[in-house]
Coordinates of C-alpha atoms in Angstrom, one line a residue:
X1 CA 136.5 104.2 79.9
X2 CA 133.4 101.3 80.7
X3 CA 131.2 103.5 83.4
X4 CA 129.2 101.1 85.9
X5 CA 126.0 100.1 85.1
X6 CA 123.6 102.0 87.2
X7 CA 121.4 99.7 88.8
X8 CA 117.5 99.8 87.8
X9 CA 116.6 99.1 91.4
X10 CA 118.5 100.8 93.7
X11 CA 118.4 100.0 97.6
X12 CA 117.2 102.7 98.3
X13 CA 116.7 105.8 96.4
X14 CA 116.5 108.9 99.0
X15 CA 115.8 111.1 96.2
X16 CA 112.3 109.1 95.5
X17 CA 112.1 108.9 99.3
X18 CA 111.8 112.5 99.9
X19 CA 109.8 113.2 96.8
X20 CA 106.9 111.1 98.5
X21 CA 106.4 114.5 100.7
X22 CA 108.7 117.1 98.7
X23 CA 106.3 119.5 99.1
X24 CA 106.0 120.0 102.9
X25 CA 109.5 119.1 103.6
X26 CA 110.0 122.3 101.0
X27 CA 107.8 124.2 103.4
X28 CA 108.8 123.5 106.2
X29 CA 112.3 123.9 105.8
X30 CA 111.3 127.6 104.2
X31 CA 109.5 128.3 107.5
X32 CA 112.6 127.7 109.7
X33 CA 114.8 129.9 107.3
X34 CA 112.5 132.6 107.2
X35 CA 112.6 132.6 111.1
X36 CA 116.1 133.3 111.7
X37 CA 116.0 131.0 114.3
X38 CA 118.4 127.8 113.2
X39 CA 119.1 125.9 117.2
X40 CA 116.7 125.0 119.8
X41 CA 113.9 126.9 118.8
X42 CA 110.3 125.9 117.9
X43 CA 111.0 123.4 115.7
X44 CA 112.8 121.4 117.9
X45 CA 110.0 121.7 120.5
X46 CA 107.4 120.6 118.5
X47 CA 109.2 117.6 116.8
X48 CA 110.4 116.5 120.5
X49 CA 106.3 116.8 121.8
X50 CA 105.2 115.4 118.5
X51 CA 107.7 112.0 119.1
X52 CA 107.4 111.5 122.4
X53 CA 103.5 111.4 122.3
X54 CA 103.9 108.8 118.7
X55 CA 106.4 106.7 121.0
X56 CA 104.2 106.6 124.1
X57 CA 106.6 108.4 126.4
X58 CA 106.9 111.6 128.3
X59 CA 110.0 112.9 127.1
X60 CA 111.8 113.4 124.0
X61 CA 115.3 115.0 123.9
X62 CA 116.4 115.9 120.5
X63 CA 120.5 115.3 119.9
X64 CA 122.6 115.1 117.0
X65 CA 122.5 111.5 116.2
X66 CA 121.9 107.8 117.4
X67 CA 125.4 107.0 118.7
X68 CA 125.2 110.2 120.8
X69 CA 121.2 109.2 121.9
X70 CA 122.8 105.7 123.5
X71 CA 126.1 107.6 124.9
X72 CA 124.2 110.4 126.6
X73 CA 122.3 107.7 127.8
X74 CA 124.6 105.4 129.3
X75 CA 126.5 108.6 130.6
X76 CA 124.0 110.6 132.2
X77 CA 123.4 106.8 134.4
X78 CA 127.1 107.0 135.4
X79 CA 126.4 110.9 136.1
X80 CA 122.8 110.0 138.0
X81 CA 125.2 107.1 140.4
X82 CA 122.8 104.6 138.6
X83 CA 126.1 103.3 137.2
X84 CA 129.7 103.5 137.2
X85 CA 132.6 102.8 135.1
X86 CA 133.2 99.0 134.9
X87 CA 130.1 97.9 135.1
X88 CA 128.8 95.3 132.3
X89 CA 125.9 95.9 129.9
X90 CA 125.0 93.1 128.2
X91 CA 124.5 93.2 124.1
X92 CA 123.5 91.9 120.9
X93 CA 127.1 90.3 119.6
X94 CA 125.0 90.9 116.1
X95 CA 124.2 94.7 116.2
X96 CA 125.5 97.6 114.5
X97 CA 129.1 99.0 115.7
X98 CA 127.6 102.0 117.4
X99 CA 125.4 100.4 120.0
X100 CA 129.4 98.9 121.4
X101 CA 131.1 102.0 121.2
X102 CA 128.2 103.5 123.4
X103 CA 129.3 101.3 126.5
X104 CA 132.9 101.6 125.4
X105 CA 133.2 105.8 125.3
X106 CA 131.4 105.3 128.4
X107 CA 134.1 102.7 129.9
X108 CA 130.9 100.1 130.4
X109 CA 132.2 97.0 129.3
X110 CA 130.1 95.0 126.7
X111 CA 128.9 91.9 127.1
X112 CA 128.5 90.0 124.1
X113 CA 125.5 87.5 123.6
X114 CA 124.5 85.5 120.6
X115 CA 120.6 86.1 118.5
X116 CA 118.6 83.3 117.9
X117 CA 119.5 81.9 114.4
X118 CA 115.3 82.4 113.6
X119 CA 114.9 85.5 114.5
X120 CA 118.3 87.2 114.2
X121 CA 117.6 89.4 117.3
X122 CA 119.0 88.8 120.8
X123 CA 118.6 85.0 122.5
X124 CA 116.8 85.8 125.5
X125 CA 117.4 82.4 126.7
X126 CA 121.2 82.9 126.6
X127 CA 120.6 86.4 128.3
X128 CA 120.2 85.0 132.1
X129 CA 123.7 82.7 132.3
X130 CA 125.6 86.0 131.2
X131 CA 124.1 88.1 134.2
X132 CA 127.1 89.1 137.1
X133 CA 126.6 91.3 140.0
X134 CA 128.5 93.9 137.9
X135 CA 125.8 93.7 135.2
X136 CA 123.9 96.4 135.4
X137 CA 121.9 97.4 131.7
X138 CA 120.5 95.3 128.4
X139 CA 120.9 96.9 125.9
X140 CA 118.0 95.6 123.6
X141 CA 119.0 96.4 119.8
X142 CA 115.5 96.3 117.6
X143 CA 117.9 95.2 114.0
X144 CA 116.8 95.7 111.0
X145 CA 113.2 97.0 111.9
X146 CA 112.2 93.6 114.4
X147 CA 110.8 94.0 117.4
X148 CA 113.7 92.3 120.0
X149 CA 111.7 92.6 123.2
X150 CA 109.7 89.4 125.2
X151 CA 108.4 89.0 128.4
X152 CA 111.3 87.1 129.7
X153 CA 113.7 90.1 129.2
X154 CA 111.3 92.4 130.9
X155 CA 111.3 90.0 133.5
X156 CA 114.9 89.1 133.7
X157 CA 115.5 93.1 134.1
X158 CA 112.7 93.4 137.0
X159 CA 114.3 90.4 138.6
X160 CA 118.2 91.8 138.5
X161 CA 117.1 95.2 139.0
X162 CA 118.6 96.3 135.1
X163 CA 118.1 98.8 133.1
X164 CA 116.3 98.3 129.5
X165 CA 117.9 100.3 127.2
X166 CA 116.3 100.0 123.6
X167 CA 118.5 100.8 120.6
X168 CA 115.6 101.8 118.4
X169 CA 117.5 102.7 115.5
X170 CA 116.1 100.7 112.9
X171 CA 112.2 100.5 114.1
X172 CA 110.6 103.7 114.2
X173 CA 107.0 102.8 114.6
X174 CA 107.2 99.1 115.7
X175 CA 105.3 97.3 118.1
X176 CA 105.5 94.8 120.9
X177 CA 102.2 92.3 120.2
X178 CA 100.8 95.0 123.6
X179 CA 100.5 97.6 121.3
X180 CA 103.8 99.4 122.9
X181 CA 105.7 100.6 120.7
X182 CA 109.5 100.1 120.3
X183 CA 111.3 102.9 122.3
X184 CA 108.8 103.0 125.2
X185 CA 109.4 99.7 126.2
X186 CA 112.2 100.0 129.0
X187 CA 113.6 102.8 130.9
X188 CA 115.5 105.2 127.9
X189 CA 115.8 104.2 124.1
X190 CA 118.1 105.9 121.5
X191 CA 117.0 106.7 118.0
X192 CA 119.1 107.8 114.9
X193 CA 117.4 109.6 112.4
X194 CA 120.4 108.9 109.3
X195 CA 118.5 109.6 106.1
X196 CA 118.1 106.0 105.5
X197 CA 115.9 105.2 108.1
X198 CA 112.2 104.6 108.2
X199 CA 111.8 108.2 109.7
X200 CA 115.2 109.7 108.2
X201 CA 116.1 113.1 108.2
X202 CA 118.3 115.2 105.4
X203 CA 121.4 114.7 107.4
X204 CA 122.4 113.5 110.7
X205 CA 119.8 113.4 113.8
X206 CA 118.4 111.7 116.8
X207 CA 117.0 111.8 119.9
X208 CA 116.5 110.0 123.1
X209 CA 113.2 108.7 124.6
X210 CA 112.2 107.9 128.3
X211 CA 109.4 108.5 130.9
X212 CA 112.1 109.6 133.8
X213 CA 112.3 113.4 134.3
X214 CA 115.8 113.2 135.6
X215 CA 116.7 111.2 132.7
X216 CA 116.0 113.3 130.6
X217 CA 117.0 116.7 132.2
X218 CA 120.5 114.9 132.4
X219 CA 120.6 114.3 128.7
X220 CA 119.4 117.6 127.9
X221 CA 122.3 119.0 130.0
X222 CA 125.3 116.7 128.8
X223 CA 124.1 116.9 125.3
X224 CA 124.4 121.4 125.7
X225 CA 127.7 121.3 127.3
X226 CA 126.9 120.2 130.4
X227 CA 124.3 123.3 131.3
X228 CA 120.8 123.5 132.5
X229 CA 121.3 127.4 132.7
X230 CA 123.3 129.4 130.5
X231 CA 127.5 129.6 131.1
X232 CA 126.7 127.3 134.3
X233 CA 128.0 123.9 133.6
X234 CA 127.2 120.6 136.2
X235 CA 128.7 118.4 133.9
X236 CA 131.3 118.0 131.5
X237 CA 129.5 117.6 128.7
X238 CA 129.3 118.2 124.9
X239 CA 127.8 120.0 121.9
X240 CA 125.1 117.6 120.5
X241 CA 121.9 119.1 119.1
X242 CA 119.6 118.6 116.4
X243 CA 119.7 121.8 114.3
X244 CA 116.1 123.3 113.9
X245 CA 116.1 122.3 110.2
X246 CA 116.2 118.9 110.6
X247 CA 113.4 118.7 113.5
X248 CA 111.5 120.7 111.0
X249 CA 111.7 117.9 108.4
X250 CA 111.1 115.2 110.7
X251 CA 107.8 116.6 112.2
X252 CA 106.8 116.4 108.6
X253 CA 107.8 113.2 107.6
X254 CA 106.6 112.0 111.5
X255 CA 102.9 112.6 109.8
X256 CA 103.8 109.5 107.6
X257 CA 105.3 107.4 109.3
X258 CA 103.1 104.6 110.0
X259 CA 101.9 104.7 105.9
X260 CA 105.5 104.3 105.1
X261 CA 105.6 101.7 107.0
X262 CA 102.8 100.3 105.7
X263 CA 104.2 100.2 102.2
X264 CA 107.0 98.5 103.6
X265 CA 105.3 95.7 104.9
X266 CA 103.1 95.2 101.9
X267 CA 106.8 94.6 99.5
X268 CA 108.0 92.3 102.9
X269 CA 104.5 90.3 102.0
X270 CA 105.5 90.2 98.3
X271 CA 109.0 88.7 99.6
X272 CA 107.7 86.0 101.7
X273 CA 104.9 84.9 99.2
X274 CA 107.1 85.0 96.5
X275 CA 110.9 84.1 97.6
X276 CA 111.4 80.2 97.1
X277 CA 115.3 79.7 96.4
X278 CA 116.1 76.7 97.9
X279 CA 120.0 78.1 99.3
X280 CA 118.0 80.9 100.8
X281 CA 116.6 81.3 104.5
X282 CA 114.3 83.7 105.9
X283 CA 114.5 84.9 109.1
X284 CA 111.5 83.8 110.9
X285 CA 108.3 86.1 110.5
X286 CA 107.3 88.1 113.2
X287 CA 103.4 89.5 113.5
X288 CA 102.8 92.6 111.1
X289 CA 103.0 95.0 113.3
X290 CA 106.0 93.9 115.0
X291 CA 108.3 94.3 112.2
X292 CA 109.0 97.5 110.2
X293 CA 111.0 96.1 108.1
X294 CA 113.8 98.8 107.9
X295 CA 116.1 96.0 106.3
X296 CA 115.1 93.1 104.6
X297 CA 117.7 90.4 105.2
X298 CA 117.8 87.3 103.7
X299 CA 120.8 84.6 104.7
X300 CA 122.6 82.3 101.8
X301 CA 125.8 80.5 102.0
X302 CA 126.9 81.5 98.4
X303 CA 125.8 85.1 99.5
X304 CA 128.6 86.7 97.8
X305 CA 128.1 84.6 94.3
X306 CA 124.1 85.8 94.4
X307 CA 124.7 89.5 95.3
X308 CA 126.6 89.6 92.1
X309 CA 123.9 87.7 90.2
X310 CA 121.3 90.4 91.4
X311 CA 123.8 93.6 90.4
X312 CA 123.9 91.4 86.9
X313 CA 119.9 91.6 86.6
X314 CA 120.5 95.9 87.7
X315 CA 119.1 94.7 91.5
X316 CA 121.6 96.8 94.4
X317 CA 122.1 95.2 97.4
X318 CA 123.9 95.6 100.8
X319 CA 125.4 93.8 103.5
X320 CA 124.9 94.5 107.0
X321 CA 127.3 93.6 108.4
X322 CA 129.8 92.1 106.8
X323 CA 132.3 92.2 109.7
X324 CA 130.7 91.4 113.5
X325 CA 131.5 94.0 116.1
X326 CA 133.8 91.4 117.7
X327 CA 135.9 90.6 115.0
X328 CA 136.8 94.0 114.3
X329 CA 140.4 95.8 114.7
X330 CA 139.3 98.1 117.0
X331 CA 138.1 96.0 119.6
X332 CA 140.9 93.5 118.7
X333 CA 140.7 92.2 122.3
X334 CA 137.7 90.3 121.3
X335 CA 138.8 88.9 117.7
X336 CA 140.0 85.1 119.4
X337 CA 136.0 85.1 120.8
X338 CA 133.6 82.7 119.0
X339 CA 130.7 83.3 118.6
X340 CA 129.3 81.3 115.6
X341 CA 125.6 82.4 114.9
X342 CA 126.9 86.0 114.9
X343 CA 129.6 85.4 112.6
X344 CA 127.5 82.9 110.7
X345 CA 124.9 85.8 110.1
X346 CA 127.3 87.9 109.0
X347 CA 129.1 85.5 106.6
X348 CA 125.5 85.2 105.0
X349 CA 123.6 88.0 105.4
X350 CA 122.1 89.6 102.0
X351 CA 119.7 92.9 102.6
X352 CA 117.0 92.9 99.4
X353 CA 115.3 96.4 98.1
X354 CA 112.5 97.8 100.8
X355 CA 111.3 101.0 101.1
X356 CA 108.0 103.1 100.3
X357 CA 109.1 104.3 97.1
X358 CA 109.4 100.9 96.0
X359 CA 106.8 99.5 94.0
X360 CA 105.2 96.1 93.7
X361 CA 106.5 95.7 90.5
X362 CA 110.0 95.9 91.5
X363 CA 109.9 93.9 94.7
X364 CA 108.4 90.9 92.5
X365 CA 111.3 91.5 89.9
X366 CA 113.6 91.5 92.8
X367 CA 112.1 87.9 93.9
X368 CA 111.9 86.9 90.4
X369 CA 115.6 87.1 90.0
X370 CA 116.5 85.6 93.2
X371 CA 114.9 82.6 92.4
X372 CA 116.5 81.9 88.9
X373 CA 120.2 82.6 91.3

């Protein structure tokens, strides 16, 4: 029986990942063992002070994931009176399923907006004609490590009275051209820690990131049942924590975060300098510092013809997404919209090899490849 060829670049290798600080992730995760103390215990404490002071904000509120970080979110507003069920929350149409099904556990209702073709990140000239008085949030998503803020959204939100939610799931460390980094821009963010991101834990995590006290204490609540005080409940909330193992692991890989991402950008220079395939675009190139280049997505109509040309030369890739968010079956009330540059990105979206294991060598190979497609 023919075994498949294993390829000799992977995507991403979180085994090579992790061995960039095996060491003191080793350590760490011996400390928290040896304290007997696995939930909401020091650990936690010092990763949610550590990430709130790298974001720029005043609180941090560790939870078990990013979808949970945007739900608790969106709920504790509806909890707060800020909002209420059936209200609208305008959205990337191009954007990972989980930033909808935040809005939609919450009974929000999603509104759908198209990117800009160049940059593949939210249209904020479309943003304005798709405001109602029942609008009430943007919720900004950073994809693929790009900074999606501008002025004009800050301003549109000021000027309507919404609130900024950032979905900073993908950008970890990224920066406006201010020097803000993602996550502190608006009034909350959610951030998912999935191993594969730029600051990944060794399972699921997250966390959610504002300057509002009552923000926060509301997410801290919902996200422990519903309590701010033991077997007392003001909410009806749910179990949603990140375990003291995984903060420990983060506040170590936290340290190394901006280097990574460093490393990242040096392969996305190799790309851009080196990428010439006449049938493939590049997304438009944003200032260094405002890309962290979590993904690296390139857009080809014969996308699916070169993905198996690169698996041929041992190169992995990935698609993301290959289905939109509106097109899907469980939002099937949606699937008769059009919405062309979403499903157009989809259709030819290609992610390429990026992360700080990489090497130079590999990412010119990578670009090498492309161009003989």
């Amino acid at each position: 029986m023919n075994q498949a060829k294993q390829p000799t670049i992977e995507f991403l290798s979180l085994k090579k990942v992790t061995a960039l600080h095996k060491a003191e992730i080793s350590e760490a995760i011996r400390q928290v063992v040896d304290s007997g103390w696995y939930l909401q215990g020091e650990a936690n404490a010092r990763f949610e002070a550590h990430y709130a002071s790298y974001i720029g904000t005043r609180y941090c509120v560790g939870v078990a994931n990013g979808l949970d970080a945007l739900t608790l979110i969106y709920r504790a507003y509806i909890e707060m009176g800020i909002m209420h069920p059936g209200d609208e929350v305008i959205v990337p149409a191009n954007t990972y399923i989980a930033s909808i099904l935040a809005l939609t556990e919450n009974h929000l209702k999603p509104v759908l907006v198209e990117p800009d073709i160049n940059t593949l990140e939210l249209d904020d000239t479309l943003i304005e004609q798709a405001i109602t008085p029942r609008t009430k949030s943007i919720l900004l998503v950073h994809l693929y490590g790009r900074c999606a803020y501008s002025e004009r959204i800050g301003h549109l939100c000021r000027q309507y009275g919404l609130k900024l939610v950032e979905d900073n799931a993908q950008a970890h460390g990224c920066l406006t051209c201010d020097g803000i980094r993602t996550g502190a821009l608006g009034d909350a963010a959610g951030h998912s820690f999935y191993p594969g991101k730029n600051l990944g834990a060794l399972g699921d995590g997250g966390a959610v990131t504002t300057n509002s006290q009552e923000l926060a204490e509301a997410v801290r609540a919902l996200a422990n049942y519903g309590s701010q005080k033991k077997y007392v409940f003001k909410y009806q909330g749910r179990n949603s924590r990140l375990d003291e193992l995984q903060a420990a692991v983060l506040d170590v890989k936290l340290k190394y975060l901006d280097e990574d991402n460093d490393k990242r950008r040096q392969l996305a220079d190799l790309y851009y300098q080196h990428l010439s395939h006449p049938q493939v675009t590049l997304p438009k190139r944003l200032p260094q510092a405002q890309n962290v280049f979590h993904i690296f997505p390139i857009l080809c109509q014969r996308r699916d013809e070169l993905q198996a040309h690169l698996t041929r030369q041992g190169i992995q890739t990935l698609i993301h997404y290959p289905i939109p968010p509106h097109q899907q079956a469980c939002y099937q009330q949606w699937n008769a919209l059009s919405l062309p540059v979403t499903e157009h990105i989809h259709a030819t979206e290609l992610s390429l090899p990026i992360s700080p294991a990489m090497t130079r060598e590999e990412a010119l190979f990578v670009a090498n490849a492309l161009n003989l497609f």
